[in-house]
mmCIF file of C-alpha atoms and ligand atoms in Angstrom:
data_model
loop_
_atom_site.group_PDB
_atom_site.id
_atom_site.type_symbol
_atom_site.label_atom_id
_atom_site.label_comp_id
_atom_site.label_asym_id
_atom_site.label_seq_id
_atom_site.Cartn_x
_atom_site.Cartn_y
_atom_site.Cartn_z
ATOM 1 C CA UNK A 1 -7.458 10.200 0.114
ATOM 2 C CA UNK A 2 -6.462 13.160 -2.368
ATOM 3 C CA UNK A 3 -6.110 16.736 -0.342
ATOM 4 C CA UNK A 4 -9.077 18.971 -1.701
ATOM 5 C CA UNK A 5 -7.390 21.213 -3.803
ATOM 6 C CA UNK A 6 -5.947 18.524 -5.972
ATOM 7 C CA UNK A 7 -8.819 16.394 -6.172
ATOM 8 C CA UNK A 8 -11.821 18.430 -5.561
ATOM 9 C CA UNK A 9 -14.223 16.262 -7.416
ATOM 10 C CA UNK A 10 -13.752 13.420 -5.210
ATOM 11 C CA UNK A 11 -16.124 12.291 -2.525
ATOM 12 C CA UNK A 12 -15.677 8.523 -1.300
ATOM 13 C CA UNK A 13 -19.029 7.497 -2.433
ATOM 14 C CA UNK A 14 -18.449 8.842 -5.764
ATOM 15 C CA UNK A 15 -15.411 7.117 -5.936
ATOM 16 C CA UNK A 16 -16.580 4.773 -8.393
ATOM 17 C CA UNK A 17 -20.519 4.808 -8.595
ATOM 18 C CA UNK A 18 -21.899 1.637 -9.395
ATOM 19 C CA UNK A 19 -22.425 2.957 -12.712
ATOM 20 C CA UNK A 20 -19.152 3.842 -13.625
ATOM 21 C CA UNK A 21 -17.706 0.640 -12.144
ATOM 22 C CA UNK A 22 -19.923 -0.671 -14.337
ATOM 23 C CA UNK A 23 -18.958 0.657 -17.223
ATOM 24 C CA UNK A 24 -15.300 0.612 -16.439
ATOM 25 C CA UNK A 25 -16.289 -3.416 -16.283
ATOM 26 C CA UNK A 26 -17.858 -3.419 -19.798
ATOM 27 C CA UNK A 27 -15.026 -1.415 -20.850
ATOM 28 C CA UNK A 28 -12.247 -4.594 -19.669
ATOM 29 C CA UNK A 29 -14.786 -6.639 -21.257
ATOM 30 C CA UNK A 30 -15.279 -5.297 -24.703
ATOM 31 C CA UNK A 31 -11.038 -5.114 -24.471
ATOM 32 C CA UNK A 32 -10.841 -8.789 -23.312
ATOM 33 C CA UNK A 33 -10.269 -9.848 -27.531
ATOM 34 C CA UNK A 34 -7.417 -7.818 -26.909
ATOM 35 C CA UNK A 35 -6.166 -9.506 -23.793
ATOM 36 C CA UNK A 36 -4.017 -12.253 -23.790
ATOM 37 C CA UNK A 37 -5.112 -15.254 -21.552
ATOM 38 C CA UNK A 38 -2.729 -16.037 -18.347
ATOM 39 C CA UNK A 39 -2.706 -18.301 -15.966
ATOM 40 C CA UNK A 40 -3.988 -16.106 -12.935
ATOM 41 C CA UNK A 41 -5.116 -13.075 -14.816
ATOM 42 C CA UNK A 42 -4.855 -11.446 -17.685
ATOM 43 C CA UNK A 43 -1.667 -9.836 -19.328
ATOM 44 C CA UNK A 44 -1.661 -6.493 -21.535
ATOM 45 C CA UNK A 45 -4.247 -4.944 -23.178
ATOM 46 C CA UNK A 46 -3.086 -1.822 -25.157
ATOM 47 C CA UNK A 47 -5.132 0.604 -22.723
ATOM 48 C CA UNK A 48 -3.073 -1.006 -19.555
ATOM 49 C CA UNK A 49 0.048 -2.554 -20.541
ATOM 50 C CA UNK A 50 1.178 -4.731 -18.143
ATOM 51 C CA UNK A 51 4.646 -2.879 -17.716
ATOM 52 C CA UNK A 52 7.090 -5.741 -16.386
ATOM 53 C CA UNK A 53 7.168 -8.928 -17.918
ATOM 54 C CA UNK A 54 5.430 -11.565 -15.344
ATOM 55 C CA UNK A 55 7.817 -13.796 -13.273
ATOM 56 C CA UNK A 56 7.009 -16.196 -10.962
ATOM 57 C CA UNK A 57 8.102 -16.368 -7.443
ATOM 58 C CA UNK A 58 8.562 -19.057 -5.903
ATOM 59 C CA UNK A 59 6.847 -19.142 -2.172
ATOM 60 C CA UNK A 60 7.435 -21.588 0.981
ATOM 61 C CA UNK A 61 3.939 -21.567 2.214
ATOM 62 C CA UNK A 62 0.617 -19.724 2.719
ATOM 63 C CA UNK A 63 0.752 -17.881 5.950
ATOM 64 C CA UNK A 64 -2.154 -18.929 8.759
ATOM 65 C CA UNK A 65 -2.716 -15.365 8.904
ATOM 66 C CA UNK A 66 -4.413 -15.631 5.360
ATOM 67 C CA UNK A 67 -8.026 -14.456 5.224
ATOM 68 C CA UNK A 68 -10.319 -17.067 3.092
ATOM 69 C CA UNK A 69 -12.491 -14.591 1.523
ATOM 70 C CA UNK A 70 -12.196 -14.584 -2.204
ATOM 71 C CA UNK A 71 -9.660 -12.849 -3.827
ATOM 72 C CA UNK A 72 -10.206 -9.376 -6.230
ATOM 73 C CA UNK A 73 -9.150 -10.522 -9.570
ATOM 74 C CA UNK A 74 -5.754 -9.880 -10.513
ATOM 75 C CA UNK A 75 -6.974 -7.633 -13.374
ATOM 76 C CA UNK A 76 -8.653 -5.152 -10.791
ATOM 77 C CA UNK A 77 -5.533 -5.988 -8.168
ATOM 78 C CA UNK A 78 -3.136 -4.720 -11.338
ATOM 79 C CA UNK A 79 -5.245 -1.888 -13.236
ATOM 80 C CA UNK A 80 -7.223 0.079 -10.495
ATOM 81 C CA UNK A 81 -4.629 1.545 -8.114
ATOM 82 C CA UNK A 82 -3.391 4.561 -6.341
ATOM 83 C CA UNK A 83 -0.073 5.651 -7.298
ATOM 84 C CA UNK A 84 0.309 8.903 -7.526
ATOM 85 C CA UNK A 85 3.843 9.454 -8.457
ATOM 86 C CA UNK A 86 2.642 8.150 -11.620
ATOM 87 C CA UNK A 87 -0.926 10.143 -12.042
ATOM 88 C CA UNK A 88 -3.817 10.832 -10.035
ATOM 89 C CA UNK A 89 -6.515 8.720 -11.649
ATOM 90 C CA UNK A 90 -7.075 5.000 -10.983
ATOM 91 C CA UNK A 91 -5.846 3.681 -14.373
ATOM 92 C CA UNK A 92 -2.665 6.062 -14.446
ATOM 93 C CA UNK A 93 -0.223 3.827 -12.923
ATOM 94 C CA UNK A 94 -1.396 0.560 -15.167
ATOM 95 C CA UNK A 95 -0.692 3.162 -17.593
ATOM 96 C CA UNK A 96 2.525 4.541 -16.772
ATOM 97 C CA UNK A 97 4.561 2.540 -13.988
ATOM 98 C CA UNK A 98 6.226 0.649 -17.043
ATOM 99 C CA UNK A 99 8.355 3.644 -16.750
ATOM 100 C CA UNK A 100 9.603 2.180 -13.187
ATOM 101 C CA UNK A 101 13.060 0.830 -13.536
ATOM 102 C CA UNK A 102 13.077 -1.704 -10.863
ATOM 103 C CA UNK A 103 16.774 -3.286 -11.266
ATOM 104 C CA UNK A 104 18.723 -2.356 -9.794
ATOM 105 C CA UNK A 105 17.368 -1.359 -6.953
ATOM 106 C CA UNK A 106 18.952 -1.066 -3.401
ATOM 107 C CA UNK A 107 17.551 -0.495 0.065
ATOM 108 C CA UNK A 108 18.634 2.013 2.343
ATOM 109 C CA UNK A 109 18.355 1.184 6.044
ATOM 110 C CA UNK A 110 19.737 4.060 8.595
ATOM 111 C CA UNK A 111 18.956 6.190 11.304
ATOM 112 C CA UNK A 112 18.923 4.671 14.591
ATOM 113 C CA UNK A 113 20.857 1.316 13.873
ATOM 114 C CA UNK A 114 24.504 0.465 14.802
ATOM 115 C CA UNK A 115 26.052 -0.399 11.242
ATOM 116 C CA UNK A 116 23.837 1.748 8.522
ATOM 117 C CA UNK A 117 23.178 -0.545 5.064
ATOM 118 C CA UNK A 118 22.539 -0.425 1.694
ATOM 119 C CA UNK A 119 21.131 -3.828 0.833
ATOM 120 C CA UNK A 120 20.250 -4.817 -3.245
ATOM 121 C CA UNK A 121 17.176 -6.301 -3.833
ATOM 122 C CA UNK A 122 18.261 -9.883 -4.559
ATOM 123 C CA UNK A 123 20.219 -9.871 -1.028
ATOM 124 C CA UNK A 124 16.341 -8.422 0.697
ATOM 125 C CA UNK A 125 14.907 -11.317 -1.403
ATOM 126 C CA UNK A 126 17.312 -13.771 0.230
ATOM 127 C CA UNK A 127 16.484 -12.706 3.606
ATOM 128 C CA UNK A 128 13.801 -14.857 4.796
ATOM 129 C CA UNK A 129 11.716 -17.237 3.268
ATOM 130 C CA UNK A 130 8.797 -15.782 0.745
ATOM 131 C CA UNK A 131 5.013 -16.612 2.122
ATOM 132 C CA UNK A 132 1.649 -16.004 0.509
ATOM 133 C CA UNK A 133 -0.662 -13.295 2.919
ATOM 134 C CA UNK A 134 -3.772 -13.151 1.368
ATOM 135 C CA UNK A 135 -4.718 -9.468 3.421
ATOM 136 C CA UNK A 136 -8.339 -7.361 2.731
ATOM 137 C CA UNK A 137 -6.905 -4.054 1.637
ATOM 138 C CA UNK A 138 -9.415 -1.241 2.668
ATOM 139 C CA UNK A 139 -8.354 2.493 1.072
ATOM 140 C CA UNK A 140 -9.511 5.291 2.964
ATOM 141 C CA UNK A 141 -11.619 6.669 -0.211
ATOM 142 C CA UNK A 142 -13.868 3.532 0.641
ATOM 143 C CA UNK A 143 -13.240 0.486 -1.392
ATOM 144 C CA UNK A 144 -11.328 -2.488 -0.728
ATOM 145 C CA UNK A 145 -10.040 -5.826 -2.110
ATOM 146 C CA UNK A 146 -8.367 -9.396 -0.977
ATOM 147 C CA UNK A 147 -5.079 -9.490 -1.958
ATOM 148 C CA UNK A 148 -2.854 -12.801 -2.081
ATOM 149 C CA UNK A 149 0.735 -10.726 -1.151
ATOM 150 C CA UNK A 150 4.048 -12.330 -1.397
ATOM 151 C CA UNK A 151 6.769 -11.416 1.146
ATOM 152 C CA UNK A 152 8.220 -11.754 4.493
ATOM 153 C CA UNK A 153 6.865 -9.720 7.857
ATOM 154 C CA UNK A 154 8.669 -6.449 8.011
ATOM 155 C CA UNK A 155 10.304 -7.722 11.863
ATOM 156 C CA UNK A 156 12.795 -9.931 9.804
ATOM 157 C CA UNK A 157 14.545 -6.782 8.154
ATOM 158 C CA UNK A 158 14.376 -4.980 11.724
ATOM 159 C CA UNK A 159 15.620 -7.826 13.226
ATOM 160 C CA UNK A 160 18.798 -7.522 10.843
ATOM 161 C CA UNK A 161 18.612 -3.939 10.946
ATOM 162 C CA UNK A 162 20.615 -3.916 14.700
ATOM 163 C CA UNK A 163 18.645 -0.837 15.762
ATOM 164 C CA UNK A 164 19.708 0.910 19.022
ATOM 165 C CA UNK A 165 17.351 1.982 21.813
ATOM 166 C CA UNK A 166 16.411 5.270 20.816
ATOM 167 C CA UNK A 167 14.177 3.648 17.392
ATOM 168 C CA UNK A 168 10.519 4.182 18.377
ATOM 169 C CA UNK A 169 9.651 4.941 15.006
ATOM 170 C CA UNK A 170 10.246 3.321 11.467
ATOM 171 C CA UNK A 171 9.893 5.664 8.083
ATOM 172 C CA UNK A 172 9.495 4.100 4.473
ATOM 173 C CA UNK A 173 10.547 6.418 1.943
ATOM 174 C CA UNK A 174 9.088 5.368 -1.968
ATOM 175 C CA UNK A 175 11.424 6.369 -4.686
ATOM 176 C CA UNK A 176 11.029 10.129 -6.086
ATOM 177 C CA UNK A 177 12.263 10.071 -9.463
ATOM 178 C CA UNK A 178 10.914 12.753 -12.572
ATOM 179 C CA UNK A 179 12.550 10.808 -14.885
ATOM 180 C CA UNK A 180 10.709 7.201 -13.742
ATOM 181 C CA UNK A 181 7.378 9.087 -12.626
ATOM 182 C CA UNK A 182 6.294 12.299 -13.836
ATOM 183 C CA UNK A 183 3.866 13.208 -11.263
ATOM 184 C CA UNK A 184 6.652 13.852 -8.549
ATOM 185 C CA UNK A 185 7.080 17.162 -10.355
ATOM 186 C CA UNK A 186 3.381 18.049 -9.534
ATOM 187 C CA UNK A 187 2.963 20.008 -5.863
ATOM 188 C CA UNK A 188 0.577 17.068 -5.068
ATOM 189 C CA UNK A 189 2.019 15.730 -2.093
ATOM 190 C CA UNK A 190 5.777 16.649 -0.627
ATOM 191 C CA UNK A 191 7.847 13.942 -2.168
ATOM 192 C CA UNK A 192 9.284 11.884 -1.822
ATOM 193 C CA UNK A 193 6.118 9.798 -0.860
ATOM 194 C CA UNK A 194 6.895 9.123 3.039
ATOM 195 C CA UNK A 195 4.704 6.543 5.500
ATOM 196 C CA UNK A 196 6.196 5.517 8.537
ATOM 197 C CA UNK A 197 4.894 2.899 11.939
ATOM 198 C CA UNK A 198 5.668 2.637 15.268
ATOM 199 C CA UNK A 199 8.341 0.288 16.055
ATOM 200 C CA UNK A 200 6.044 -2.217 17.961
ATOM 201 C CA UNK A 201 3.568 -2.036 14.888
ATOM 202 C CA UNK A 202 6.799 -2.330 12.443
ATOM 203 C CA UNK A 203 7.557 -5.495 14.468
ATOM 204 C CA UNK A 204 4.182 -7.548 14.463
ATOM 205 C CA UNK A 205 3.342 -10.488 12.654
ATOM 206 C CA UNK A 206 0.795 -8.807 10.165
ATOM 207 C CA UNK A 207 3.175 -6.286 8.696
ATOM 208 C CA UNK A 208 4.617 -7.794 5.512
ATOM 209 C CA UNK A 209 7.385 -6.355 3.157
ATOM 210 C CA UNK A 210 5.519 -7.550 -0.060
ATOM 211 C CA UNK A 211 7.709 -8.345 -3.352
ATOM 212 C CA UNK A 212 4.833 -10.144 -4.948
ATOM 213 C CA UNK A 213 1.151 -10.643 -6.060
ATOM 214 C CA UNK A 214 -0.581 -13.828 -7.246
ATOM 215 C CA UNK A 215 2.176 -16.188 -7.535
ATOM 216 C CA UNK A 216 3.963 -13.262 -9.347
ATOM 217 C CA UNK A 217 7.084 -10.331 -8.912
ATOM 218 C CA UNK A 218 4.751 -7.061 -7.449
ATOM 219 C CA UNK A 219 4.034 -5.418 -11.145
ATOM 220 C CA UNK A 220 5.050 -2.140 -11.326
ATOM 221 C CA UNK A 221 1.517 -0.288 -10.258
ATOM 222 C CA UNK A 222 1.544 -2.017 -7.263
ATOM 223 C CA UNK A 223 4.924 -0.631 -5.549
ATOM 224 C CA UNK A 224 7.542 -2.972 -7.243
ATOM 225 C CA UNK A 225 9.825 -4.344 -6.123
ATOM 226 C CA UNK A 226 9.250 -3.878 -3.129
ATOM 227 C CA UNK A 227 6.612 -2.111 -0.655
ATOM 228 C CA UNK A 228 4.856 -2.434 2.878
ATOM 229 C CA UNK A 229 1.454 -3.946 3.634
ATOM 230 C CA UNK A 230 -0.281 -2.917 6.873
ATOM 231 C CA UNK A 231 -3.670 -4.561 6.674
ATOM 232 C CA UNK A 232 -5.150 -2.915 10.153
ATOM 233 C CA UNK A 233 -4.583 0.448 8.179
ATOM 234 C CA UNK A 234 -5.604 2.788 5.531
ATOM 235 C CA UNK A 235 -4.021 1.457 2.181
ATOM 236 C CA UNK A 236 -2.239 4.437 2.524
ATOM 237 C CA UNK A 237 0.050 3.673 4.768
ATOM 238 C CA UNK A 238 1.785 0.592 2.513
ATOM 239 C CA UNK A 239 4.182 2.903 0.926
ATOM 240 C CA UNK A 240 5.127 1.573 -2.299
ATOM 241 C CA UNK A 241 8.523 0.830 -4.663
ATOM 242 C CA UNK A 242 10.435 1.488 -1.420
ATOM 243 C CA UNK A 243 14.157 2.663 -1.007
ATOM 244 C CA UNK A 244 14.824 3.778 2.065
ATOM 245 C CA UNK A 245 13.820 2.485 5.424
ATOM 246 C CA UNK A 246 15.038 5.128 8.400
ATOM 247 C CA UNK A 247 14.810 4.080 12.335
ATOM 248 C CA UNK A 248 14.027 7.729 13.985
ATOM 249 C CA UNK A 249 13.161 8.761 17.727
ATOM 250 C CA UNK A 250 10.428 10.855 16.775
ATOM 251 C CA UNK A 251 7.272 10.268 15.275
ATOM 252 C CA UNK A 252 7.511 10.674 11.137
ATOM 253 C CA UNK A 253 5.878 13.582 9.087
ATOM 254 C CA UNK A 254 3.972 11.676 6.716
ATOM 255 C CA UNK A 255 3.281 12.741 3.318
ATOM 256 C CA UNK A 256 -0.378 12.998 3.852
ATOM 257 C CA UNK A 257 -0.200 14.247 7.252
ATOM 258 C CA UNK A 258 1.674 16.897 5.512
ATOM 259 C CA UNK A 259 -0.873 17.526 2.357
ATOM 260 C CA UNK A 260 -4.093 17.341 4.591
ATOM 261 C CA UNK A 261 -3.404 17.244 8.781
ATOM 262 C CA UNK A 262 -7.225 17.465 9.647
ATOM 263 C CA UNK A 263 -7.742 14.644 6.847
ATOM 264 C CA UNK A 264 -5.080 11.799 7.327
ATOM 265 C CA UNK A 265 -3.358 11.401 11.085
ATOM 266 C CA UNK A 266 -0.080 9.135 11.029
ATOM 267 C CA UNK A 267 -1.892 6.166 12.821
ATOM 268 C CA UNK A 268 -4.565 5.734 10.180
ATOM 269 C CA UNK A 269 -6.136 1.865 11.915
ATOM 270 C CA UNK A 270 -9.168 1.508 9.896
ATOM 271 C CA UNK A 271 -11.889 2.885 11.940
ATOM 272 C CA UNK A 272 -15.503 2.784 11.107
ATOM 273 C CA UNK A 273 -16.174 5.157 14.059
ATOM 274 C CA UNK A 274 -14.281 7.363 12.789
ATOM 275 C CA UNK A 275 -15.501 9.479 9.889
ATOM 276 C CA UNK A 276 -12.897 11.213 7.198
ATOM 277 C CA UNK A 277 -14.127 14.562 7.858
ATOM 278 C CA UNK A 278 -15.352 14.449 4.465
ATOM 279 C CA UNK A 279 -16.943 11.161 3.932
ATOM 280 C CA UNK A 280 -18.321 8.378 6.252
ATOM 281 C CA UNK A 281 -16.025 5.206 6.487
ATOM 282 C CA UNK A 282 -18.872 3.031 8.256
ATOM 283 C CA UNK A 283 -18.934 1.370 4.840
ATOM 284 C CA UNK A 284 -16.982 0.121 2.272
ATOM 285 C CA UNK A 285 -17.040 -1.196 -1.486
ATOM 286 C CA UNK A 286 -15.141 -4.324 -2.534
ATOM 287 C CA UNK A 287 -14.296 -4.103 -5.638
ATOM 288 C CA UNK A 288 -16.556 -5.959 -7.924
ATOM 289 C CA UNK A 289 -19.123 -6.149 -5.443
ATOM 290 C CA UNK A 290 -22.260 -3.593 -5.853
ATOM 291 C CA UNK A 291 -23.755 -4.007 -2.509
ATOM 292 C CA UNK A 292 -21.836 -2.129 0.002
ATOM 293 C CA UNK A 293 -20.815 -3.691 3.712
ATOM 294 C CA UNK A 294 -19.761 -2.597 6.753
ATOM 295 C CA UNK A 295 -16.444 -1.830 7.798
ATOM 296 C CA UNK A 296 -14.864 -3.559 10.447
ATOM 297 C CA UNK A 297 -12.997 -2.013 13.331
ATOM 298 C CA UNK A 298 -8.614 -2.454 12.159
ATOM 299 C CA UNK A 299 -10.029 -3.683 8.910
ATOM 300 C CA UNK A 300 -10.961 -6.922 10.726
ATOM 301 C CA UNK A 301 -7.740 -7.774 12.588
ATOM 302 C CA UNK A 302 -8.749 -6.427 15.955
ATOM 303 C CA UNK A 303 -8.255 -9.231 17.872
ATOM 304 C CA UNK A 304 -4.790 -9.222 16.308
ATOM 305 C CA UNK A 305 -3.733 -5.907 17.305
ATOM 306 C CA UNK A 306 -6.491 -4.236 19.279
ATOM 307 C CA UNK A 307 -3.945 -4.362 22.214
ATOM 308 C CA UNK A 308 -1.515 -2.210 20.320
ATOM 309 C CA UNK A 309 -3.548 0.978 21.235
ATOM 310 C CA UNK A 310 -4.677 -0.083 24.841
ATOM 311 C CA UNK A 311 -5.913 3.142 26.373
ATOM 312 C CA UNK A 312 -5.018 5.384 23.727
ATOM 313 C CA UNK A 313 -8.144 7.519 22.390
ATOM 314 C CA UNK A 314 -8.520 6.471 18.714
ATOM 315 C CA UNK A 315 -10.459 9.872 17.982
ATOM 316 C CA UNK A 316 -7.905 11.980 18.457
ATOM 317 C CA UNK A 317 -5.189 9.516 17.382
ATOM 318 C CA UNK A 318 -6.961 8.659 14.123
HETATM 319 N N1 MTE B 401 2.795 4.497 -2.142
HETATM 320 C C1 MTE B 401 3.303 5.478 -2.906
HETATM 321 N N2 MTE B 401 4.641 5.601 -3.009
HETATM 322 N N3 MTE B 401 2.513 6.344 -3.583
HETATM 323 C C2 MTE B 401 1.144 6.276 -3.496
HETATM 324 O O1 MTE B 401 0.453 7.101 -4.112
HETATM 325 N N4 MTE B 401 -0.794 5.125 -2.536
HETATM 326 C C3 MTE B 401 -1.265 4.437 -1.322
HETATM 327 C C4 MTE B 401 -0.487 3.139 -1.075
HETATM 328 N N5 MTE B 401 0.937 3.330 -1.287
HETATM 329 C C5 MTE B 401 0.572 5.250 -2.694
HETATM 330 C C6 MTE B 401 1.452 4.355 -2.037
HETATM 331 C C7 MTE B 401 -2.692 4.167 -1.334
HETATM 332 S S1 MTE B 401 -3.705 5.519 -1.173
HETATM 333 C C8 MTE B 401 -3.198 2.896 -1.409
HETATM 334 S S2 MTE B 401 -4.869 2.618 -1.192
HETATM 335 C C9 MTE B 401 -2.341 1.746 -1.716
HETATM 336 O O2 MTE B 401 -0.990 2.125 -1.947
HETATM 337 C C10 MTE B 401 -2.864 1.086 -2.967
HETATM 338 O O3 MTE B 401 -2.133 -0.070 -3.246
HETATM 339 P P1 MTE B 401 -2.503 -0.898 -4.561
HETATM 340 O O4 MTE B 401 -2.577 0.055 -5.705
HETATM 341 O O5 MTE B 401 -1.417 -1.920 -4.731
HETATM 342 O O6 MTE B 401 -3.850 -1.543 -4.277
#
């Protein structure tokens, strides 16, 4: 993921070594006397504080599109994440993210749509029902989880967005504040954080607008309160804590297309073809498995959305 000059220790395989994951494992263990018991997981340890208080959401049904592979526990769902407007390491945004104000919060939708809107967060909420998606997550560094998501696919907002013709292309920008999250003062990436689809990926079935985890409100760390999830990509491309969705003509510069263009291209499907040009993605880690196993072409939705890229060369449009 991380550009080279930011993150030049990182190679995907090193990303955790078994060894480290293993001590990172002993180290939640020997803090579990200090972690409270909860129903699905476990709340606040004085390393990780669990930044919002936990509130559960209530959900209609679990999507058919679930996977039924187990699920990463909700510790390793909440404390090992990729955040960088709140710190580069794994831990730094169980760490910091409490700093996330996440009422109120509004929604921007513009660009190419008839009537522009600024939408609050309880009004998004209230805009279609609320379904678990239990989704594999694969991160282009080369580990992955199962995630039970709460939301509602992303076509529901376009559908009320009213876009006009010329939309080909949706952008998600993540809130850039220095107050909330210290890192967007580092050169890292260009901030704001910016991920965008094209519209007839925005529209299918598998793209979710995720307000939740596990039953629960998204904590913090994980892009409250509310973010994309794009399971046929590179985690990378679920932008997180979300406030602006913009309808454009033209295919979006993307924040890591930006940082690193011979790295990260703007369609990202999981490819295991397809090499990072500095690490092999034939092979992936789940987390809190030791043994690795192969990556699936689109992260194992293929037959799902295989069709989206019909002739297209998937080298060259990685
Ligand atoms: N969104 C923002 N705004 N900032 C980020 O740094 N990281 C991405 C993505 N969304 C990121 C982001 C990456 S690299 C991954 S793998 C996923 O979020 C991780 O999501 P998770 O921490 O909820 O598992």
């Amino acid at each position: 993921m991380p550009p080279p000059l930011a993150f030049p220790r990182i190679t995907p395989s090193e990303i955790t070594p078994p060894a480290v994951f293993a001590a990172r494992r002993a180290f939640i263990r020997s803090t579990g006397a200090l972690i409270l018991a909860g129903g699905l997981g476990s709340a606040g340890t004085v390393a990780f504080a669990t930044p919002t208080p936990r509130e559960r959401l209530a959900v209609s049904r679990r999507s058919p599109l679930s996977t039924s592979e187990a699920t990463t526990p909700y510790r390793d769902v909440t404390r090992y994440n990729n955040f960088y407007e709140f710190g580069p390491d794994k831990d730094s945004p169980a760490k910091h993210a409490h700093r996330l104000r996440t009422r109120p919060w509004s929604l921007r939708i513009e660009g190419e749509v008839r009537r522009p809107q600024t939408i609050s967060i309880e009004d998004l909420l209230a805009w279609a029902p609320l379904e678990e998606r239990i989704y594999r997550l694969r991160c282009v560094e080369g580990w992955s989880m199962v995630i039970p998501w709460i939301g509602f696919p992303l076509a529901e907002l376009i559908r009320r967005a009213d876009i006009t013709g010329n939309a080909k292309y949706v952008e998600f920008h993540s809130l850039a504040d220095p107050e909330q999250m210290p890192h967007v003062r580092t050169p890292l990436l260009d901030w704001p954080y910016v991920e965008g689809l094209r519209l007839d990926e925005a529209m299918h079935p598998l793209t979710l607008l995720a307000v939740g985890l596990y039953g629960e409100v998204l904590p913090n760390q994980n892009g409250a309160p509310v973010r994309l999830v794009v399971p046929w990509k590179y985690g990378f491309k679920s932008a997180k804590s979300i406030v602006r969705v913009r309808f454009v003509e033209r295919q979006p510069k993307t924040a890591w297309v930006k940082a690193a263009p011979e790295e990260y291209g703007f369609y990202s499907n999981v490819n295991p073809a397809v090499d990072h040009p500095r690490w092999s993605q034939a092979q992936e880690r789940r987390i809190g498995e030791f043994r690795k196993r192969p990556t699936l072409p689109f992260n194992g939705y293929a037959e799902q959305v295989a069709q989206l890229y019909a002739g297209m060369d998937l080298r060259r449009n990685f």
